[in-house]
């Protein structure tokens, strides 16, 4: 199949920054929703008289549906246009949020949460695709910096809003307010994106790859379900057999995608996408990077369960991390085009310093540990995340051309989800195993942080395999779109 060469418009799309603001509003909404539910779970359980196992699936169902939809959502954006998929995903997310808010029982709530995850999987990949296709190389670092800042701000706002809205009991809605708040935000983002985002550059080609979608979903589910549920289930044998089943499923997927491409039909994931060193090495480094972050999850357990910090005191202890992430993104990402792979390496060095400092203060102060003693290690850790996460995404996406931007964005986001599931699963298992042996929270936390330290060290070494930044090329004038005013709407 003959592919069009990657090209960019002669002048950037004039409404790109306004469109990015709307896109990031939706990302913020998704991050808040992912965090806000955990705070309200006890209230939901009492109100709906739900079993704990059924209630847990309101969080797990969202996570699985979101991760399973990302690659498909990204490829659909390539075919039908990123504006179309973003508007559809955002509007659907709002409708699903409304359904969750009016749910009369846990079954309807669970179905609504799964629908939220599916629509989020259609919505979120379009953001990275938009940054990759609509911003010049010189501007992508700044745009990715804003994207990277959205996550910690949403992650911090989620628990705070969850607690405030649940306790405020606005209009007597109790926990339902946490879902209703998404509806006006989703409506504004969907309408605004329909008006501001550019129209597709080219029509999509080929039919939907339904067999590829089904095989990919089965392979991801075989990995994600054990990672999400395995530790709580005690890691039975069938969990490992299920993860092993993902290997032949991925082999089948690769063969099916190659056969589809040979027949001249558009595959779900073009096999050539991974021929780029930026893409193949980048997703490997990202997977290790996000696995290492599982140790940060364990630290919150140590603070709340070991040192008996309140949720508010724990959140304040972690606040310097958010400051570090925002500062790291703001300072580092504008320099991303010039620094290339050195930027994530600097970030990982700060992560190593922050993790090592955490180990030192946890070991030295034990049960007398205070938030002030954690401030510098947590700040260093956050700055490392701010420099490392966004720059790794940016480098990885340079391995894809504009025609594959959605698929590449879906792959990147899926790898993030895999890492964020694998990190707490593996590091958490080590933590709870040590805790069960002697009840020593500090010792269990030290082991978990050491695992995180080792993973960050491996990721740092793997960064040497990333390509050096390519020299800037002059813009190529497109012949298939009008350039006057550069209005593709």
Short mmCIF file of C-alpha atoms in Angstrom, two decimals:
data_model
loop_
_atom_site.label_atom_id
_atom_site.label_comp_id
_atom_site.label_asym_id
_atom_site.label_seq_id
_atom_site.Cartn_x
_atom_site.Cartn_y
_atom_site.Cartn_z
CA UNK A 1 0.00 0.00 0.00
CA UNK A 2 1.45 3.34 -1.03
CA UNK A 3 1.49 5.86 1.78
CA UNK A 4 1.46 9.61 1.45
CA UNK A 5 4.66 11.33 2.65
CA UNK A 6 4.29 13.17 5.96
CA UNK A 7 3.65 16.85 5.30
CA UNK A 8 2.74 19.92 7.26
CA UNK A 9 0.84 23.00 6.24
CA UNK A 10 2.79 26.04 5.12
CA UNK A 11 1.50 27.97 8.13
CA UNK A 12 0.23 26.55 11.41
CA UNK A 13 -3.48 26.44 12.12
CA UNK A 14 -4.37 29.79 13.66
CA UNK A 15 -6.81 28.45 16.26
CA UNK A 16 -4.46 25.77 17.59
CA UNK A 17 -3.92 27.25 21.07
CA UNK A 18 -7.62 27.88 21.68
CA UNK A 19 -8.39 24.34 20.52
CA UNK A 20 -5.68 22.95 22.80
CA UNK A 21 -7.25 24.73 25.78
CA UNK A 22 -10.55 22.96 25.07
CA UNK A 23 -8.82 19.62 24.64
CA UNK A 24 -7.00 20.01 27.94
CA UNK A 25 -10.27 20.89 29.66
CA UNK A 26 -11.53 17.44 28.68
CA UNK A 27 -8.30 15.79 29.88
CA UNK A 28 -8.67 17.61 33.19
CA UNK A 29 -12.27 16.36 33.45
CA UNK A 30 -11.14 12.79 32.81
CA UNK A 31 -8.38 13.01 35.43
CA UNK A 32 -10.71 14.51 38.04
CA UNK A 33 -13.37 11.87 37.36
CA UNK A 34 -10.82 9.06 37.67
CA UNK A 35 -9.79 10.30 41.12
CA UNK A 36 -13.00 11.76 42.48
CA UNK A 37 -14.91 8.46 42.59
CA UNK A 38 -12.49 6.82 45.04
CA UNK A 39 -13.27 9.46 47.68
CA UNK A 40 -17.03 8.98 47.32
CA UNK A 41 -17.05 5.15 47.31
CA UNK A 42 -18.02 4.74 51.01
CA UNK A 43 -20.95 7.14 50.57
CA UNK A 44 -22.05 5.37 47.38
CA UNK A 45 -21.89 2.02 49.15
CA UNK A 46 -24.17 3.18 51.96
CA UNK A 47 -26.63 4.92 49.67
CA UNK A 48 -27.00 2.06 47.17
CA UNK A 49 -26.53 -0.74 49.72
CA UNK A 50 -23.86 -2.22 47.43
CA UNK A 51 -21.47 -5.07 48.08
CA UNK A 52 -17.81 -3.96 48.34
CA UNK A 53 -16.75 -6.24 45.45
CA UNK A 54 -19.46 -4.84 43.16
CA UNK A 55 -18.62 -1.29 44.16
CA UNK A 56 -14.94 -1.77 43.43
CA UNK A 57 -15.84 -2.42 39.81
CA UNK A 58 -17.09 1.14 39.48
CA UNK A 59 -13.41 2.09 39.50
CA UNK A 60 -11.99 -1.05 37.85
CA UNK A 61 -14.60 -1.07 35.06
CA UNK A 62 -13.71 2.48 34.09
CA UNK A 63 -9.98 1.72 34.05
CA UNK A 64 -10.31 -1.40 31.90
CA UNK A 65 -12.77 0.15 29.43
CA UNK A 66 -10.56 3.22 29.07
CA UNK A 67 -7.37 1.24 28.43
CA UNK A 68 -9.03 -1.16 26.00
CA UNK A 69 -10.45 1.67 23.86
CA UNK A 70 -7.43 3.97 23.52
CA UNK A 71 -5.76 2.47 20.43
CA UNK A 72 -9.05 1.96 18.62
CA UNK A 73 -10.07 5.52 19.49
CA UNK A 74 -6.79 6.85 18.17
CA UNK A 75 -7.08 4.99 14.86
CA UNK A 76 -10.70 6.07 14.41
CA UNK A 77 -9.45 9.63 14.83
CA UNK A 78 -6.96 9.05 12.00
CA UNK A 79 -9.75 7.79 9.78
CA UNK A 80 -12.69 10.06 10.57
CA UNK A 81 -10.87 13.10 11.90
CA UNK A 82 -9.68 13.98 15.39
CA UNK A 83 -12.34 16.68 15.77
CA UNK A 84 -15.14 14.21 15.07
CA UNK A 85 -13.88 11.62 17.56
CA UNK A 86 -13.11 14.19 20.23
CA UNK A 87 -16.59 15.72 20.02
CA UNK A 88 -18.18 12.25 20.03
CA UNK A 89 -16.08 11.08 22.96
CA UNK A 90 -16.62 14.22 25.02
CA UNK A 91 -20.37 14.35 24.41
CA UNK A 92 -20.67 10.64 25.18
CA UNK A 93 -18.67 11.11 28.37
CA UNK A 94 -21.11 13.80 29.46
CA UNK A 95 -24.15 11.59 28.76
CA UNK A 96 -22.55 8.65 30.60
CA UNK A 97 -21.78 10.96 33.55
CA UNK A 98 -25.43 12.00 33.67
CA UNK A 99 -26.47 8.33 33.64
CA UNK A 100 -24.06 7.62 36.52
CA UNK A 101 -25.46 10.53 38.49
CA UNK A 102 -29.09 9.36 38.21
CA UNK A 103 -28.27 5.64 38.61
CA UNK A 104 -30.92 3.97 40.81
CA UNK A 105 -28.67 1.02 41.64
CA UNK A 106 -25.14 -0.30 41.40
CA UNK A 107 -25.76 -2.18 38.12
CA UNK A 108 -26.71 1.00 36.27
CA UNK A 109 -23.83 2.86 37.92
CA UNK A 110 -21.35 0.19 36.80
CA UNK A 111 -22.69 0.26 33.22
CA UNK A 112 -22.41 4.05 33.18
CA UNK A 113 -18.84 3.92 34.48
CA UNK A 114 -17.86 1.45 31.74
CA UNK A 115 -19.46 3.77 29.18
CA UNK A 116 -17.48 6.68 30.65
CA UNK A 117 -14.28 4.67 30.15
CA UNK A 118 -15.16 3.84 26.53
CA UNK A 119 -15.93 7.45 25.63
CA UNK A 120 -12.80 8.66 27.46
CA UNK A 121 -10.84 6.21 25.31
CA UNK A 122 -12.27 7.89 22.20
CA UNK A 123 -11.62 11.39 23.58
CA UNK A 124 -8.16 11.33 25.15
CA UNK A 125 -6.00 10.05 22.21
CA UNK A 126 -7.11 12.97 20.07
CA UNK A 127 -5.23 15.37 22.34
CA UNK A 128 -1.75 14.00 21.63
CA UNK A 129 -2.72 13.55 17.97
CA UNK A 130 -3.68 17.22 17.77
CA UNK A 131 -0.39 18.33 19.35
CA UNK A 132 1.57 16.08 16.99
CA UNK A 133 -0.15 17.24 13.80
CA UNK A 134 -1.05 20.89 14.42
CA UNK A 135 2.01 22.30 16.21
CA UNK A 136 5.44 22.87 14.74
CA UNK A 137 8.42 21.06 16.23
CA UNK A 138 9.45 24.28 17.98
CA UNK A 139 6.02 24.61 19.64
CA UNK A 140 5.39 20.97 20.53
CA UNK A 141 7.51 21.14 23.68
CA UNK A 142 5.46 24.04 25.04
CA UNK A 143 2.18 22.35 24.09
CA UNK A 144 3.27 19.09 25.72
CA UNK A 145 4.23 21.08 28.80
CA UNK A 146 0.64 22.28 29.17
CA UNK A 147 -0.57 18.73 28.55
CA UNK A 148 1.78 17.39 31.21
CA UNK A 149 0.64 19.99 33.77
CA UNK A 150 -2.99 18.98 33.34
CA UNK A 151 -2.48 15.56 34.91
CA UNK A 152 -1.15 16.57 38.35
CA UNK A 153 -3.59 19.45 38.61
CA UNK A 154 -6.48 17.10 37.82
CA UNK A 155 -5.07 14.44 40.10
CA UNK A 156 -4.85 16.92 42.97
CA UNK A 157 -8.26 18.48 42.30
CA UNK A 158 -10.03 15.11 42.12
CA UNK A 159 -9.77 14.04 45.77
CA UNK A 160 -10.35 17.59 47.01
CA UNK A 161 -13.46 18.07 44.88
CA UNK A 162 -14.67 14.59 45.79
CA UNK A 163 -14.50 15.36 49.49
CA UNK A 164 -15.98 18.84 49.16
CA UNK A 165 -18.89 17.89 46.89
CA UNK A 166 -19.77 14.79 48.88
CA UNK A 167 -19.81 16.68 52.18
CA UNK A 168 -21.56 19.76 50.77
CA UNK A 169 -24.53 17.65 49.64
CA UNK A 170 -25.62 20.25 47.07
CA UNK A 171 -29.36 20.11 46.35
CA UNK A 172 -29.52 16.88 48.36
CA UNK A 173 -27.69 15.02 45.60
CA UNK A 174 -25.01 13.56 47.91
CA UNK A 175 -22.39 11.63 45.87
CA UNK A 176 -24.29 12.15 42.61
CA UNK A 177 -22.85 15.66 42.33
CA UNK A 178 -19.43 14.23 41.44
CA UNK A 179 -20.90 12.92 38.19
CA UNK A 180 -23.28 15.79 37.46
CA UNK A 181 -20.37 18.25 37.53
CA UNK A 182 -18.99 16.61 34.36
CA UNK A 183 -22.10 17.35 32.31
CA UNK A 184 -21.70 21.13 31.76
CA UNK A 185 -17.93 20.76 31.32
CA UNK A 186 -18.36 18.05 28.69
CA UNK A 187 -21.04 20.05 26.90
CA UNK A 188 -18.88 23.17 26.76
CA UNK A 189 -15.81 21.21 25.58
CA UNK A 190 -17.76 19.33 22.88
CA UNK A 191 -19.48 22.44 21.47
CA UNK A 192 -16.29 24.48 21.67
CA UNK A 193 -14.22 21.79 19.94
CA UNK A 194 -16.80 21.49 17.14
CA UNK A 195 -16.40 25.22 16.51
CA UNK A 196 -12.65 25.65 17.05
CA UNK A 197 -10.87 22.42 16.07
CA UNK A 198 -9.82 22.08 12.41
CA UNK A 199 -11.60 19.77 10.00
CA UNK A 200 -9.85 16.56 8.82
CA UNK A 201 -7.00 17.10 6.39
CA UNK A 202 -7.86 14.11 4.26
CA UNK A 203 -10.71 11.62 4.07
CA UNK A 204 -10.26 8.31 5.83
CA UNK A 205 -9.55 5.19 3.84
CA UNK A 206 -10.60 1.58 4.19
CA UNK A 207 -13.13 -0.15 6.39
CA UNK A 208 -13.01 -0.64 10.12
CA UNK A 209 -10.67 -3.42 11.24
CA UNK A 210 -13.14 -5.21 13.53
CA UNK A 211 -11.10 -8.45 13.82
CA UNK A 212 -8.04 -6.42 14.79
CA UNK A 213 -10.04 -4.51 17.42
CA UNK A 214 -11.33 -7.75 18.95
CA UNK A 215 -7.92 -9.48 19.06
CA UNK A 216 -6.23 -6.37 20.48
CA UNK A 217 -8.94 -6.00 23.14
CA UNK A 218 -8.54 -9.66 24.14
CA UNK A 219 -4.74 -9.31 24.41
CA UNK A 220 -4.93 -6.13 26.49
CA UNK A 221 -7.64 -7.56 28.74
CA UNK A 222 -5.51 -10.66 29.32
CA UNK A 223 -2.75 -8.40 30.68
CA UNK A 224 -4.71 -5.62 32.35
CA UNK A 225 -7.28 -7.64 34.29
CA UNK A 226 -4.65 -9.67 36.19
CA UNK A 227 -2.61 -6.53 36.89
CA UNK A 228 -5.63 -4.66 38.24
CA UNK A 229 -7.13 -7.54 40.24
CA UNK A 230 -4.26 -9.99 40.77
CA UNK A 231 -2.88 -8.71 44.08
CA UNK A 232 -6.30 -8.53 45.70
CA UNK A 233 -7.08 -12.07 44.51
CA UNK A 234 -3.80 -13.38 45.92
CA UNK A 235 -2.20 -14.06 42.52
CA UNK A 236 -3.83 -17.44 41.76
CA UNK A 237 -2.33 -19.61 39.01
CA UNK A 238 -5.00 -18.74 36.44
CA UNK A 239 -3.95 -15.08 36.64
CA UNK A 240 -0.48 -15.91 35.30
CA UNK A 241 -1.93 -18.25 32.67
CA UNK A 242 -4.19 -15.42 31.51
CA UNK A 243 -1.24 -13.03 31.19
CA UNK A 244 0.70 -15.68 29.25
CA UNK A 245 -2.24 -15.99 26.85
CA UNK A 246 -1.58 -12.40 25.78
CA UNK A 247 1.58 -13.51 23.94
CA UNK A 248 -0.10 -15.75 21.30
CA UNK A 249 -2.88 -13.18 20.98
CA UNK A 250 -0.33 -10.49 20.15
CA UNK A 251 1.33 -12.83 17.61
CA UNK A 252 -2.07 -13.36 15.99
CA UNK A 253 -2.64 -9.60 15.96
CA UNK A 254 0.67 -8.89 14.23
CA UNK A 255 0.00 -11.55 11.58
CA UNK A 256 -3.53 -10.26 11.01
CA UNK A 257 -2.34 -6.64 10.70
CA UNK A 258 0.38 -7.56 8.19
CA UNK A 259 -2.08 -9.59 6.12
CA UNK A 260 -4.55 -6.71 6.10
CA UNK A 261 -1.85 -4.28 4.97
CA UNK A 262 -0.74 -6.64 2.18
CA UNK A 263 -4.33 -6.66 0.90
CA UNK A 264 -4.19 -2.88 0.64
CA UNK A 265 -6.53 -2.23 3.56
CA UNK A 266 -5.83 0.13 6.46
CA UNK A 267 -4.72 -1.84 9.54
CA UNK A 268 -5.62 -0.91 13.08
CA UNK A 269 -1.92 -0.56 13.95
CA UNK A 270 0.41 -0.30 10.98
CA UNK A 271 3.31 -2.74 11.62
CA UNK A 272 5.76 -0.20 10.22
CA UNK A 273 4.86 2.14 13.07
CA UNK A 274 7.30 0.27 15.32
CA UNK A 275 10.18 0.32 12.81
CA UNK A 276 11.01 3.79 14.09
CA UNK A 277 13.55 3.69 16.92
CA UNK A 278 11.82 6.64 18.58
CA UNK A 279 8.57 4.68 18.80
CA UNK A 280 9.91 1.22 19.64
CA UNK A 281 12.45 2.35 22.24
CA UNK A 282 10.24 5.16 23.49
CA UNK A 283 7.34 2.91 24.48
CA UNK A 284 9.76 0.55 26.24
CA UNK A 285 11.27 3.39 28.29
CA UNK A 286 7.80 4.73 29.07
CA UNK A 287 6.61 1.33 30.29
CA UNK A 288 9.56 1.03 32.69
CA UNK A 289 9.17 4.69 33.71
CA UNK A 290 5.51 4.33 34.71
CA UNK A 291 6.13 1.00 36.44
CA UNK A 292 8.65 2.77 38.65
CA UNK A 293 5.99 5.25 39.71
CA UNK A 294 4.23 2.43 41.59
CA UNK A 295 6.54 3.14 44.52
CA UNK A 296 4.89 6.55 44.94
CA UNK A 297 1.55 4.75 45.42
CA UNK A 298 3.13 2.71 48.21
CA UNK A 299 4.40 5.86 49.91
CA UNK A 300 0.82 7.10 50.33
CA UNK A 301 -0.07 3.79 52.01
CA UNK A 302 2.85 4.24 54.40
CA UNK A 303 1.76 7.77 55.31
CA UNK A 304 -1.91 6.89 55.90
CA UNK A 305 -1.75 3.36 57.28
CA UNK A 306 1.71 3.32 58.82
CA UNK A 307 1.99 6.86 60.18
CA UNK A 308 -1.79 7.44 60.47
CA UNK A 309 -1.81 10.64 58.46
CA UNK A 310 -5.27 11.92 57.58
CA UNK A 311 -6.19 12.06 53.87
CA UNK A 312 -5.79 15.86 53.98
CA UNK A 313 -2.38 15.67 55.66
CA UNK A 314 -1.30 13.05 53.10
CA UNK A 315 -2.46 15.28 50.24
CA UNK A 316 -0.54 18.23 51.69
CA UNK A 317 2.57 16.06 52.08
CA UNK A 318 2.32 15.18 48.38
CA UNK A 319 1.61 18.77 47.31
CA UNK A 320 5.30 19.57 46.56
CA UNK A 321 5.19 16.85 43.89
CA UNK A 322 2.52 18.79 42.02
CA UNK A 323 4.61 21.95 42.32
CA UNK A 324 7.61 20.04 40.98
CA UNK A 325 5.65 18.59 38.06
CA UNK A 326 4.31 21.99 37.01
CA UNK A 327 7.75 23.60 37.37
CA UNK A 328 9.49 20.75 35.53
CA UNK A 329 7.04 20.97 32.62
CA UNK A 330 7.13 24.74 32.49
CA UNK A 331 10.92 25.02 32.53
CA UNK A 332 11.93 21.91 30.63
CA UNK A 333 9.41 21.34 27.83
CA UNK A 334 10.13 24.55 25.87
CA UNK A 335 13.71 23.26 25.59
CA UNK A 336 12.61 19.78 24.44
CA UNK A 337 13.36 20.26 20.70
CA UNK A 338 16.97 21.21 21.50
CA UNK A 339 17.66 18.81 24.36
CA UNK A 340 16.09 15.70 22.81
CA UNK A 341 16.74 12.56 24.84
CA UNK A 342 18.78 14.51 27.39
CA UNK A 343 15.57 15.96 28.83
CA UNK A 344 14.06 12.63 30.01
CA UNK A 345 17.52 11.64 31.22
CA UNK A 346 17.64 14.77 33.39
CA UNK A 347 14.15 13.94 34.62
CA UNK A 348 15.10 10.38 35.50
CA UNK A 349 18.20 11.63 37.31
CA UNK A 350 15.96 13.84 39.46
CA UNK A 351 13.64 10.88 40.04
CA UNK A 352 16.59 8.81 41.23
CA UNK A 353 17.66 11.62 43.56
CA UNK A 354 14.11 12.07 44.87
CA UNK A 355 13.57 8.33 45.42
CA UNK A 356 16.95 7.92 47.13
CA UNK A 357 16.11 10.90 49.38
CA UNK A 358 12.76 9.32 50.27
CA UNK A 359 14.50 6.09 51.28
CA UNK A 360 16.93 8.09 53.41
CA UNK A 361 14.28 10.07 55.31
CA UNK A 362 11.96 7.07 55.78
CA UNK A 363 14.89 5.09 57.18
CA UNK A 364 16.22 7.87 59.40
CA UNK A 365 13.01 9.23 60.93
CA UNK A 366 10.79 6.13 61.03
CA UNK A 367 7.52 6.82 62.84
CA UNK A 368 8.62 10.42 63.56
CA UNK A 369 8.57 11.34 59.87
CA UNK A 370 6.97 14.75 59.22
CA UNK A 371 5.68 16.38 56.00
CA UNK A 372 8.50 18.94 56.19
CA UNK A 373 11.11 16.19 56.08
CA UNK A 374 9.44 14.78 52.97
CA UNK A 375 9.13 18.13 51.21
CA UNK A 376 12.45 18.15 49.32
CA UNK A 377 12.38 14.46 48.23
CA UNK A 378 8.78 14.80 47.02
CA UNK A 379 9.61 18.06 45.19
CA UNK A 380 12.58 16.41 43.42
CA UNK A 381 10.38 13.46 42.54
CA UNK A 382 7.71 15.72 41.05
CA UNK A 383 10.25 17.73 39.05
CA UNK A 384 11.60 14.47 37.63
CA UNK A 385 8.11 13.41 36.60
CA UNK A 386 7.47 16.80 35.04
CA UNK A 387 10.62 16.60 32.93
CA UNK A 388 10.48 12.91 32.15
CA UNK A 389 6.87 11.99 31.38
CA UNK A 390 5.97 14.65 28.80
CA UNK A 391 9.37 14.57 27.08
CA UNK A 392 9.20 10.78 26.68
CA UNK A 393 5.76 11.10 25.09
CA UNK A 394 7.03 13.83 22.76
CA UNK A 395 10.08 11.82 21.66
CA UNK A 396 8.01 8.67 21.12
CA UNK A 397 5.45 10.46 18.96
CA UNK A 398 8.18 11.79 16.65
CA UNK A 399 8.42 8.22 15.37
CA UNK A 400 4.99 8.48 13.72
CA UNK A 401 3.91 10.52 10.72
CA UNK A 402 0.71 12.57 10.64
CA UNK A 403 -1.33 9.72 9.10
CA UNK A 404 -0.55 7.52 12.12
CA UNK A 405 -0.84 10.23 14.78
CA UNK A 406 -4.02 8.80 16.31
CA UNK A 407 -2.78 5.22 16.38
CA UNK A 408 0.54 6.34 17.87
CA UNK A 409 -1.27 8.42 20.50
CA UNK A 410 -3.43 5.42 21.38
CA UNK A 411 -0.37 3.19 21.74
CA UNK A 412 1.39 5.75 23.95
CA UNK A 413 -1.63 6.20 26.21
CA UNK A 414 -2.14 2.43 26.44
CA UNK A 415 1.47 1.93 27.48
CA UNK A 416 0.96 4.56 30.19
CA UNK A 417 -2.08 2.65 31.45
CA UNK A 418 -0.16 -0.65 31.41
CA UNK A 419 2.70 0.87 33.37
CA UNK A 420 0.38 2.52 35.87
CA UNK A 421 -1.36 -0.84 36.42
CA UNK A 422 1.83 -2.92 36.53
CA UNK A 423 3.68 -0.61 38.93
CA UNK A 424 1.26 -0.75 41.88
CA UNK A 425 0.62 -4.46 41.19
CA UNK A 426 4.28 -5.51 41.39
CA UNK A 427 5.60 -2.94 43.86
CA UNK A 428 2.45 -3.27 45.95
CA UNK A 429 2.89 -7.04 46.13
CA UNK A 430 6.42 -6.60 47.49
CA UNK A 431 5.12 -4.04 49.98
CA UNK A 432 2.31 -6.19 51.35
CA UNK A 433 4.46 -9.34 51.40
CA UNK A 434 7.05 -7.65 53.60
CA UNK A 435 4.31 -6.08 55.71
CA UNK A 436 2.67 -9.47 56.30
CA UNK A 437 6.01 -10.94 57.36
CA UNK A 438 6.88 -8.51 60.17
CA UNK A 439 4.36 -5.63 60.18
CA UNK A 440 7.13 -3.09 59.57
CA UNK A 441 5.66 -0.30 57.43
CA UNK A 442 8.98 1.53 57.12
CA UNK A 443 10.82 -1.61 56.01
CA UNK A 444 8.11 -2.48 53.47
CA UNK A 445 8.21 1.06 52.13
CA UNK A 446 12.01 0.95 51.82
CA UNK A 447 11.87 -2.24 49.74
CA UNK A 448 9.18 -0.77 47.49
CA UNK A 449 11.14 2.45 46.96
CA UNK A 450 14.27 0.44 46.17
CA UNK A 451 12.34 -1.40 43.44
CA UNK A 452 11.23 1.96 42.07
CA UNK A 453 14.83 3.20 42.23
CA UNK A 454 16.02 0.19 40.24
CA UNK A 455 13.32 0.67 37.59
CA UNK A 456 14.19 4.34 37.14
CA UNK A 457 17.87 3.38 36.79
CA UNK A 458 16.99 0.86 34.04
CA UNK A 459 14.86 3.49 32.28
CA UNK A 460 17.76 5.97 32.44
CA UNK A 461 20.12 3.47 30.80
CA UNK A 462 17.50 2.65 28.16
CA UNK A 463 17.32 6.35 27.24
CA UNK A 464 20.73 5.99 25.59
CA UNK A 465 18.96 3.90 22.93
CA UNK A 466 16.65 6.77 22.01
CA UNK A 467 17.59 8.62 18.81
CA UNK A 468 19.22 12.01 18.84
CA UNK A 469 16.92 14.88 17.75
CA UNK A 470 16.79 15.28 13.98
CA UNK A 471 17.78 18.64 12.50
CA UNK A 472 14.85 20.92 11.78
CA UNK A 473 13.56 20.70 8.22
CA UNK A 474 11.97 23.58 6.30
CA UNK A 475 8.18 23.42 6.15
CA UNK A 476 6.66 21.60 3.17
CA UNK A 477 3.80 23.35 1.40
CA UNK A 478 0.71 21.19 1.10
CA UNK A 479 -1.16 21.11 -2.19
CA UNK A 480 -4.34 19.41 -0.97
CA UNK A 481 -5.57 22.19 1.35
CA UNK A 482 -6.06 25.94 0.96
CA UNK A 483 -3.35 28.05 2.56
CA UNK A 484 -5.06 31.44 2.57
CA UNK A 485 -5.78 32.12 6.22
CA UNK A 486 -5.07 28.42 6.80
CA UNK A 487 -8.71 27.85 7.79
CA UNK A 488 -9.56 24.17 7.38
CA UNK A 489 -12.92 24.49 8.97
#
